[in-house]
XYZ file of C-alpha atoms in Angstrom:
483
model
C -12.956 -12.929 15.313
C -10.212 -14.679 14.414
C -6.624 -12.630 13.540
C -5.539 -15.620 11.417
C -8.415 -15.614 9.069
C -8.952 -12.332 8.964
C -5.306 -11.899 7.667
C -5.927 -14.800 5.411
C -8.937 -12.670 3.962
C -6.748 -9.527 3.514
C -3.991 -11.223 2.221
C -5.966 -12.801 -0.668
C -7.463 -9.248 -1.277
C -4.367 -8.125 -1.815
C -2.408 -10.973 -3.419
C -5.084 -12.297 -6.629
C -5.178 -8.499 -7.805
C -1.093 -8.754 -7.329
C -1.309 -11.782 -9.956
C -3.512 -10.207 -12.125
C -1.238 -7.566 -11.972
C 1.781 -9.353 -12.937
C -0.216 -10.547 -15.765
C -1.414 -7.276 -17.553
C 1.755 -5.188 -16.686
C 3.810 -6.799 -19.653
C 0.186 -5.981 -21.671
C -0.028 -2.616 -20.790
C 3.583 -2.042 -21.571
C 3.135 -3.510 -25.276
C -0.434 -2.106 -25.939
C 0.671 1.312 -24.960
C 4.199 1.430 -24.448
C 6.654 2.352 -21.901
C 6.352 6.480 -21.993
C 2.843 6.439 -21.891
C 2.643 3.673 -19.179
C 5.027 6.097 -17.515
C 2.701 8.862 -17.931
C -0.112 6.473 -16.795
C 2.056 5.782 -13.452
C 2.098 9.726 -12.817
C -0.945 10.018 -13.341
C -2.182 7.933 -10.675
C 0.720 9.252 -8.547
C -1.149 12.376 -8.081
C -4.073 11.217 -8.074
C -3.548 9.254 -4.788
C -2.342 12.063 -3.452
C -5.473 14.173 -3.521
C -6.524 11.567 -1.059
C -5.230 13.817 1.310
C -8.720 15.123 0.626
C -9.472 13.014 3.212
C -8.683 14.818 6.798
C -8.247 11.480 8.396
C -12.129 10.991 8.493
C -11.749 7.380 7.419
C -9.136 6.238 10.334
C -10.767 8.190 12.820
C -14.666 6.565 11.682
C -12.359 3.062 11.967
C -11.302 4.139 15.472
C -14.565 5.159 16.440
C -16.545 2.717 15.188
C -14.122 -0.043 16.533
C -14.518 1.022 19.771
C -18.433 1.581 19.568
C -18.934 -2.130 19.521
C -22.193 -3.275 21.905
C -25.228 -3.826 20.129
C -26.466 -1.051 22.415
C -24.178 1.559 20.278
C -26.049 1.082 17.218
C -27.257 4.721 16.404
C -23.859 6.285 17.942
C -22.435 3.772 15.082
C -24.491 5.123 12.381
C -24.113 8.694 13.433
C -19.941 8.493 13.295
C -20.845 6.762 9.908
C -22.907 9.228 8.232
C -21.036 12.145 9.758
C -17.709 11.049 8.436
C -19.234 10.412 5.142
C -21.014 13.804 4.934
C -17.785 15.408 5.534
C -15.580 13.167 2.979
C -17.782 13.892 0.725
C -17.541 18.112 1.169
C -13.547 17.011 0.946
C -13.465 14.989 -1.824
C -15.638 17.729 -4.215
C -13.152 20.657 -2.969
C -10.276 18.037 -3.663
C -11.485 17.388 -7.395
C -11.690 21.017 -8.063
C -8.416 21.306 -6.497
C -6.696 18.971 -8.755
C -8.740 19.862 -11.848
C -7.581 23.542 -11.618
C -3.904 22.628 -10.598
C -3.221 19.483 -12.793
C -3.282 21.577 -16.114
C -0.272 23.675 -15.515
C 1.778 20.319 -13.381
C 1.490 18.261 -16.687
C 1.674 20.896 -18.853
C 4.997 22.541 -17.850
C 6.561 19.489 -15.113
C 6.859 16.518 -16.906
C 8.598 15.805 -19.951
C 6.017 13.743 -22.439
C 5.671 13.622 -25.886
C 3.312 16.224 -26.981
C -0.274 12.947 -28.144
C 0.337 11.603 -24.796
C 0.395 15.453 -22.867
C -3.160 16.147 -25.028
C -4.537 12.997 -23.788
C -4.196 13.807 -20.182
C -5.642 17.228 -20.753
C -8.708 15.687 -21.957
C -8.896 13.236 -18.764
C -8.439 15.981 -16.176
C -12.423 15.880 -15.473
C -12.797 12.237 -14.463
C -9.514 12.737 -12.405
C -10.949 15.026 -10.566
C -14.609 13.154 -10.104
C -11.680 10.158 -9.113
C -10.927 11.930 -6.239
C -14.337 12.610 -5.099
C -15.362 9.034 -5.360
C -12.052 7.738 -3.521
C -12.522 9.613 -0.690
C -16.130 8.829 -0.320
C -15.902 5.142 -0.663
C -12.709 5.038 1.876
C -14.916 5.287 4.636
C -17.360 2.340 3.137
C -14.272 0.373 3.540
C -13.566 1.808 7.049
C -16.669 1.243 8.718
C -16.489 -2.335 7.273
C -12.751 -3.028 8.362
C -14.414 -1.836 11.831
C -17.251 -4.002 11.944
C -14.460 -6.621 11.103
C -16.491 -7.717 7.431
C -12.962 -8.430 5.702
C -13.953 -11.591 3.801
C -16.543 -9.514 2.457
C -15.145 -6.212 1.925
C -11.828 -8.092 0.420
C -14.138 -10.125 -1.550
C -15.288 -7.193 -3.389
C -12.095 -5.758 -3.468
C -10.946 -7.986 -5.009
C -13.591 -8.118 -8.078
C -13.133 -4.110 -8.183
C -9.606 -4.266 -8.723
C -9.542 -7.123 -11.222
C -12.194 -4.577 -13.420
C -9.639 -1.816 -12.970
C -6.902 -3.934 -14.493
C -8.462 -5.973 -17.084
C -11.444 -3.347 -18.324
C -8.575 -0.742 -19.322
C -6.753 -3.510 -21.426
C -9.738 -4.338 -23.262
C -9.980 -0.713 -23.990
C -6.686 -0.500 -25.326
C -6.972 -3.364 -27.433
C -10.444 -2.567 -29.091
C -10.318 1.590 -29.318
C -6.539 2.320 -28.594
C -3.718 3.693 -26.192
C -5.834 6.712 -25.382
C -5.668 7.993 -21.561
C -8.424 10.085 -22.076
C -10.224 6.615 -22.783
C -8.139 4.657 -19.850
C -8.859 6.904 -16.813
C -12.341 7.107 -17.069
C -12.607 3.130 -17.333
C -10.677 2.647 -14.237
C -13.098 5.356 -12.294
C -16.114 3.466 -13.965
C -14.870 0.134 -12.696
C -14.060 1.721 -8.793
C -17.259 3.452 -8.638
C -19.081 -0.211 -8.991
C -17.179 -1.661 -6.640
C -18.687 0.964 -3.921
C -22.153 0.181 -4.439
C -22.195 -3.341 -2.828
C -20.455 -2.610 -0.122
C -23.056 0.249 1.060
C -25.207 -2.335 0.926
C -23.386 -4.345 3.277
C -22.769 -1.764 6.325
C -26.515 -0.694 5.717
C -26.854 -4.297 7.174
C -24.117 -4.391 9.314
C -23.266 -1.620 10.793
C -27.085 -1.061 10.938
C -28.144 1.725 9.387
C -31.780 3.024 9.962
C -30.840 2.900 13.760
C -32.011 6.711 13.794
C -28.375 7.921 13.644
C -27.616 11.068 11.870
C -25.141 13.632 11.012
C -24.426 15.597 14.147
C -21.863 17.990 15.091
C -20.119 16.914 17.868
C -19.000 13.988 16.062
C -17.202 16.101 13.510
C -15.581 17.244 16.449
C -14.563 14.157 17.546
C -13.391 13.109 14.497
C -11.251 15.872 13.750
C -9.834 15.687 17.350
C -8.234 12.107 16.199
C -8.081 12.744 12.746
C -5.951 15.771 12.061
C -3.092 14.096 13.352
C -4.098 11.020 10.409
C -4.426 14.310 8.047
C -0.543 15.213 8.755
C 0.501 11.594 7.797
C -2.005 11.534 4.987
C -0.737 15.099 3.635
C 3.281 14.087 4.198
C 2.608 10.285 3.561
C 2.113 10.665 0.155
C 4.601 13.280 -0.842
C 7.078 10.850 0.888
C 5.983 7.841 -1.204
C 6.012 9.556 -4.988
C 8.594 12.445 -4.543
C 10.619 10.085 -5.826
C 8.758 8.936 -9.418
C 7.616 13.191 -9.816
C 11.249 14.326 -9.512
C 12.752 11.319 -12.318
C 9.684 12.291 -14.166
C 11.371 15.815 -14.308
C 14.477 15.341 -14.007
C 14.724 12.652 -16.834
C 12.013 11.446 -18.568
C 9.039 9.262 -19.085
C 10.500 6.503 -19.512
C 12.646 6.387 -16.739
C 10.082 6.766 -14.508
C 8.856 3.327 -16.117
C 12.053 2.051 -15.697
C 11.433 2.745 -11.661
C 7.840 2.580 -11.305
C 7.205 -1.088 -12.786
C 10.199 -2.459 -9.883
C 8.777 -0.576 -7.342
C 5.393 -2.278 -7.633
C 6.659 -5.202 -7.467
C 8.762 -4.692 -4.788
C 5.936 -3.332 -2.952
C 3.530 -5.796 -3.673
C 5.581 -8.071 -0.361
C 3.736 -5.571 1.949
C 0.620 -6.597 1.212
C 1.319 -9.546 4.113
C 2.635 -6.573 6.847
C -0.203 -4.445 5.981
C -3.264 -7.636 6.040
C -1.800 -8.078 9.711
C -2.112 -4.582 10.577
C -5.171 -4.232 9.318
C -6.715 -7.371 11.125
C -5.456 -6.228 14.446
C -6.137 -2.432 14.055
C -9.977 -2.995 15.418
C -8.612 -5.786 18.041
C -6.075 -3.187 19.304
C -8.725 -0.305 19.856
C -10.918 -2.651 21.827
C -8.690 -4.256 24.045
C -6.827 -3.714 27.265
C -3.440 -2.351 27.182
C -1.558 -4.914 28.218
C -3.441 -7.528 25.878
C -2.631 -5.173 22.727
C 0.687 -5.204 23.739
C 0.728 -8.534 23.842
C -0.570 -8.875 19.803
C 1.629 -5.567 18.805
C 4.676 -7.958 20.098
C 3.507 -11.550 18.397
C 2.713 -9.750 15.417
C 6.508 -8.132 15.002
C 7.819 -11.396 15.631
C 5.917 -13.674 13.113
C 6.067 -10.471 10.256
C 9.995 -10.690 10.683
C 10.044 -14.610 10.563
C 7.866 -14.601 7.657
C 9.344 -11.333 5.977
C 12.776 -12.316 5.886
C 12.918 -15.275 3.762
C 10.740 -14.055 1.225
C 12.292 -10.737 0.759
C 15.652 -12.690 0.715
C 14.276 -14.602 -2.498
C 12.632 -12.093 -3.791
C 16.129 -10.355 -4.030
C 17.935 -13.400 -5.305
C 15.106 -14.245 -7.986
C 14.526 -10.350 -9.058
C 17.149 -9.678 -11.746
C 16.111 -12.989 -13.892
C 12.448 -12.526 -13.138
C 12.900 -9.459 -14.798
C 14.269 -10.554 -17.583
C 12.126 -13.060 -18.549
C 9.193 -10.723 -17.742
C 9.863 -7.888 -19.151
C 12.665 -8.604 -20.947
C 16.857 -7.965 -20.582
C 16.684 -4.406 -21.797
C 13.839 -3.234 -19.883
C 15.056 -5.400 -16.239
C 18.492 -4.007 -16.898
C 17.689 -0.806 -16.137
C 14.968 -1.732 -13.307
C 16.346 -4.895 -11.492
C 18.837 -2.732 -9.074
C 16.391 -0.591 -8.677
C 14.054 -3.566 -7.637
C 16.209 -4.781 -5.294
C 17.137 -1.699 -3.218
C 13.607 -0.791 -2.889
C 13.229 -4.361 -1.563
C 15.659 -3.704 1.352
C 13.689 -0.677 2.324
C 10.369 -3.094 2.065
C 11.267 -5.322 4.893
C 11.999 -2.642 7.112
C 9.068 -0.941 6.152
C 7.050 -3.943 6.424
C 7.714 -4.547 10.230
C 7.019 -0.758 10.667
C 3.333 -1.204 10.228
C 2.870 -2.923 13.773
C 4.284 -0.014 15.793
C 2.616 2.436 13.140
C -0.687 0.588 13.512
C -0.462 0.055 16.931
C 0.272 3.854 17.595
C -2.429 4.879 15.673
C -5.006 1.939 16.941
C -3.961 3.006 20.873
C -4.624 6.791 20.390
C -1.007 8.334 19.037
C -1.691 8.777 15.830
C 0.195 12.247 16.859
C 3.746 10.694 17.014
C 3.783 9.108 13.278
C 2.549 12.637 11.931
C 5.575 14.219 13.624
C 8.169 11.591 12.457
C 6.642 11.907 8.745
C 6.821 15.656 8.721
C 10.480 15.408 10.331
C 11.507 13.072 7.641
C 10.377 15.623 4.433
C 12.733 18.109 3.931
C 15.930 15.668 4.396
C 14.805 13.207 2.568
C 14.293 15.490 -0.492
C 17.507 17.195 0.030
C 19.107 13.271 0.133
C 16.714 12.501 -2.833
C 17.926 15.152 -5.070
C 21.526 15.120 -4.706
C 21.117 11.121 -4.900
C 19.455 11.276 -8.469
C 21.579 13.758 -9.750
C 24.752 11.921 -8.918
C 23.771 8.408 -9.135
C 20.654 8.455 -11.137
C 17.673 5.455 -10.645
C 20.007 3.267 -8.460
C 20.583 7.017 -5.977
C 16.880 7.445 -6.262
C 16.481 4.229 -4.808
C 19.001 4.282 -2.297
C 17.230 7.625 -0.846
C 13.880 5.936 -0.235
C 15.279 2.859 1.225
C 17.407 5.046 3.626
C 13.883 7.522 4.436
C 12.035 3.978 5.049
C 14.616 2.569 7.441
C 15.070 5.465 9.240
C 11.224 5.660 9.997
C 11.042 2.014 11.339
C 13.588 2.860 13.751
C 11.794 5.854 14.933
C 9.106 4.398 15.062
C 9.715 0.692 17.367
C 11.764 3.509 19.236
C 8.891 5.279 20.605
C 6.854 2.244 20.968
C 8.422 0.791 23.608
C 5.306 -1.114 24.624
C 6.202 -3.642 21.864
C 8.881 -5.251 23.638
C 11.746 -7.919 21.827
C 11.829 -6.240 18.731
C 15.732 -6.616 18.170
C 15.147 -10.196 17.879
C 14.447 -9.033 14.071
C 17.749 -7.651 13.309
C 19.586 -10.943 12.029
C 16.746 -11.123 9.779
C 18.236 -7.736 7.947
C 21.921 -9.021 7.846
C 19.796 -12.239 5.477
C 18.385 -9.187 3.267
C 21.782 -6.876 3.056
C 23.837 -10.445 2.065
C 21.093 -11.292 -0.964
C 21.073 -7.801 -1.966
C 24.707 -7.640 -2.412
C 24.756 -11.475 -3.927
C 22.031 -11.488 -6.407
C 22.826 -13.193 -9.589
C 22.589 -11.986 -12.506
C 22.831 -15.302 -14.656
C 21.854 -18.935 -13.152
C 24.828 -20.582 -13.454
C 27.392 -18.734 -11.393
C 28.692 -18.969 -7.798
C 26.442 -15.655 -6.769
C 23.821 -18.332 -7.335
C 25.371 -21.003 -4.975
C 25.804 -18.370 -2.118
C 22.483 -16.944 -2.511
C 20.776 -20.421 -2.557
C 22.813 -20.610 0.857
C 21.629 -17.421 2.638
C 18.115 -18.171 1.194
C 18.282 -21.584 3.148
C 19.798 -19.904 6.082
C 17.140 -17.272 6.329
C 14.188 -20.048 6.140
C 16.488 -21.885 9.090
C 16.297 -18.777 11.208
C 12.428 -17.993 10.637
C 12.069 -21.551 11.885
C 13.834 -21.269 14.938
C 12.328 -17.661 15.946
C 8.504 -18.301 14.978
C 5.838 -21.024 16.684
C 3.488 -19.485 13.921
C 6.264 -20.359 11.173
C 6.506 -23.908 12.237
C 2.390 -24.541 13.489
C 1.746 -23.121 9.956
C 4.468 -25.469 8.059
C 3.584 -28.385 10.089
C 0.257 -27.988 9.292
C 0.048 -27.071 5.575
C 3.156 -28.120 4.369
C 4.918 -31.746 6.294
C 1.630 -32.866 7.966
C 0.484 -33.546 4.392
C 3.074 -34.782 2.912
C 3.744 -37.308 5.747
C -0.321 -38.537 4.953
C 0.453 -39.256 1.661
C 4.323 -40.938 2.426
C 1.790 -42.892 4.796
């Protein structure tokens, strides 16, 4: 299979929802406003959490299944399959009673919300804990087909899933009202049909019928890889949304807004570091060590050459983006935000080849440790950054937490070798950040439009992929038609 296309396929799974997302944000911020879209952005906060629910069933079935590749493997392939499914789905029920019994007191005493908006969560605490059961379930649909290596398909669906989740809860809004206790359950609706043609798929696939069955000593080995996944899935999280739980305490709902809408769109650039990672995960278990090392290494080199520039104008472009998205209130409160959290992006972006790789080679051990080493600092930084500096300090603590974890982590994996060729690429991202304009006209505009062109020049020079893509897509064309 090819790791072009199969990127291609992830990245378009990843990027059309990102457009419809850019579209119904500024919706969903009018239909229902900005505290109760913060409340919203809580919400799913924790629920996303509770996927912790899953013990690292759905890597390890991905591992497993990856490596279980000859046709002769067939009912080992369906027994991993149905095993990790049976015990998701003994996870994901204890997980939804988990967060049904806990959530009550969280939003009832945690958060400051106005007292409608606190009553309509109440009344959604049922479907979010039937959410949890069904996301933990259906992860390991999506495992088994990331395994077999289905991604045009399983993207393909994805994609269609995710557009529901978006659009269905607007037309709710607009025809009954800005009720959550109407919103969740759409969303869960919309997910739940999204799982039902991908069964069908793997039953083809993967096979099933093969004679395959839940046994035993598969849990065992599953839990043997995957309790290390279950650290990083139990620490991952916190890491990720400490930040939006403590503004939501510490200052309101609307601040959390304020943070929340920047950071997803910040963090919508890692949707090209993560469709690599994800094509190469079941290449990497298959293949021979020095060959993985081999894609670990051309895979660091093309993110940064590709990551760069784009994070570089996604830094320069941010503040007036926002303000003609959102509008000049709303962006002047979340543009810096926007564009520290960017910074931490492209370092966090090239950290999902040596995470990946770790994982895909049999450490999944070593980014458990590093995420559970990283906790209590970085809520200690976190807290005595949003006290004293508010949004901007909360932002400046996660970028710091995500830096810090890429260099642990190309540290340890040594077996990805020329990784400091990257480093000029972060000097491009620290210059935008500290040159962004704020207006169109000004001279922070003509040096930005400088380091922008200087950041493309370097991605040129340091990537074949860059310039076979360019030359391909891009002057190859245009030359036909000069022609």
């Amino acid at each position: 299979m090819s790791v072009k296309r199969d990127t291609l396929y992830n990245l378009a799974g990843s990027v059309l929802p990102m457009i419809v997302s850019l579209i119904t944000v500024p919706i969903y911020l009018h239909l229902i406003g900005n505290p109760r879209y913060g409340v919203l952005a809580l919400v799913w906060l924790i629920l996303g959490y509770f996927g912790v629910f899953d013990p690292g069933i759905t890597r390890a079935a991905l591992y497993h299944l990856a490596r279980l590749s000859a046709p002769e493997q067939a009912r080992e392939r369906e027994g991993v399959f149905w095993t990790a499914l049976t015990v998701n789905l003994a996870f994901g029920v204890a997980g939804g009673i988990v967060l049904y019994v806990i959530a009550r007191p969280v939003f009832m005493y945690a958060f400051k919300m106005p007292v409608a908006i606190r009553a309509e969560v109440m009344r959604s605490l049922p479907w979010l804990a039937v959410s949890v059961t069904v996301s933990v379930v259906t992860g390991v649909f999506g495992g088994a087909l990331q395994a077999r290596e289905k991604f045009g398909y399983l993207n393909s669906v994805t994609v269609v899933t995710i557009i529901l989740t978006q659009v269905a809860p607007l037309a709710v809004a607009y025809w009954h009202g800005p009720d959550l206790a109407w919103l969740i359950p759409t969303v869960l609706v919309a997910r739940m049909m999204g799982a039902i043609p991908n069964f069908l798929k793997i039953a083809r696939v993967l096979p099933l019928g093969t004679g395959g069955k839940f046994d035993r000593a598969y849990v065992k080995t599953l839990f043997s890889y995957g309790g290390w996944v279950t650290v990083t899935n139990l620490i991952g999280p916190i890491l990720e949304m400490v930040d939006r739980l403590l503004i939501g305490s510490v200052l309101n709902a609307e601040a959390v807004a304020f943070y929340t809408v920047p950071f997803n769109l910040a963090a919508r650039a890692s949707v090209i570091p993560a469709a690599v990672a994800n094509s190469l995960f079941p290449k990497w278990s298959r293949a021979s060590s020095e060959a993985s090392k081999q894609l670990a290494s051309e895979a660091v080199a093309t993110l940064s050459a590709i990551m760069t520039p784009l994070i570089v104008v996604g830094i320069v472009a941010l503040p007036l983006f926002m303000q003609h998205w959102v509008g000049p209130n709303f962006a002047a409160h979340a543009a810096p935000v926007g564009i520290i959290i960017l910074i931490g992006i492209w370092a966090n972006g090239l950290a999902f080849i040596p995470f990946g790789h770790l994982q895909a080679t049999g450490r999944p051990d070593l980014p458990a440790i590093f995420h559970a080493s990283e906790l209590l600092p970085f809520l200690g930084l976190l807290w005595f950054a949003l006290h004293s500096y508010g949004l901007v300090g909360a932002a400046w603590a996660w970028t710091l937490r995500v830096v810090v974890d890429a260099i642990l982590l190309f540290a340890v994996a040594g077996q990805i070798p020329g990784w400091r060729r990257v480093l000029p690429g972060g000097m491009f991202v620290l210059i935008a950040a500290a040159v962004a304009p704020g207006v169109f006209f000004s001279i922070k505009t003509v040096v930005a439009l400088t380091v922008i062109t200087a950041s493309i020049a370097w991605s040129w020079s340091t990537s074949s992929v860059v310039r076979s893509v360019v030359w391909r897509f891009v002057l190859n064309p245009a030359l036909e038609l000069v022609r």
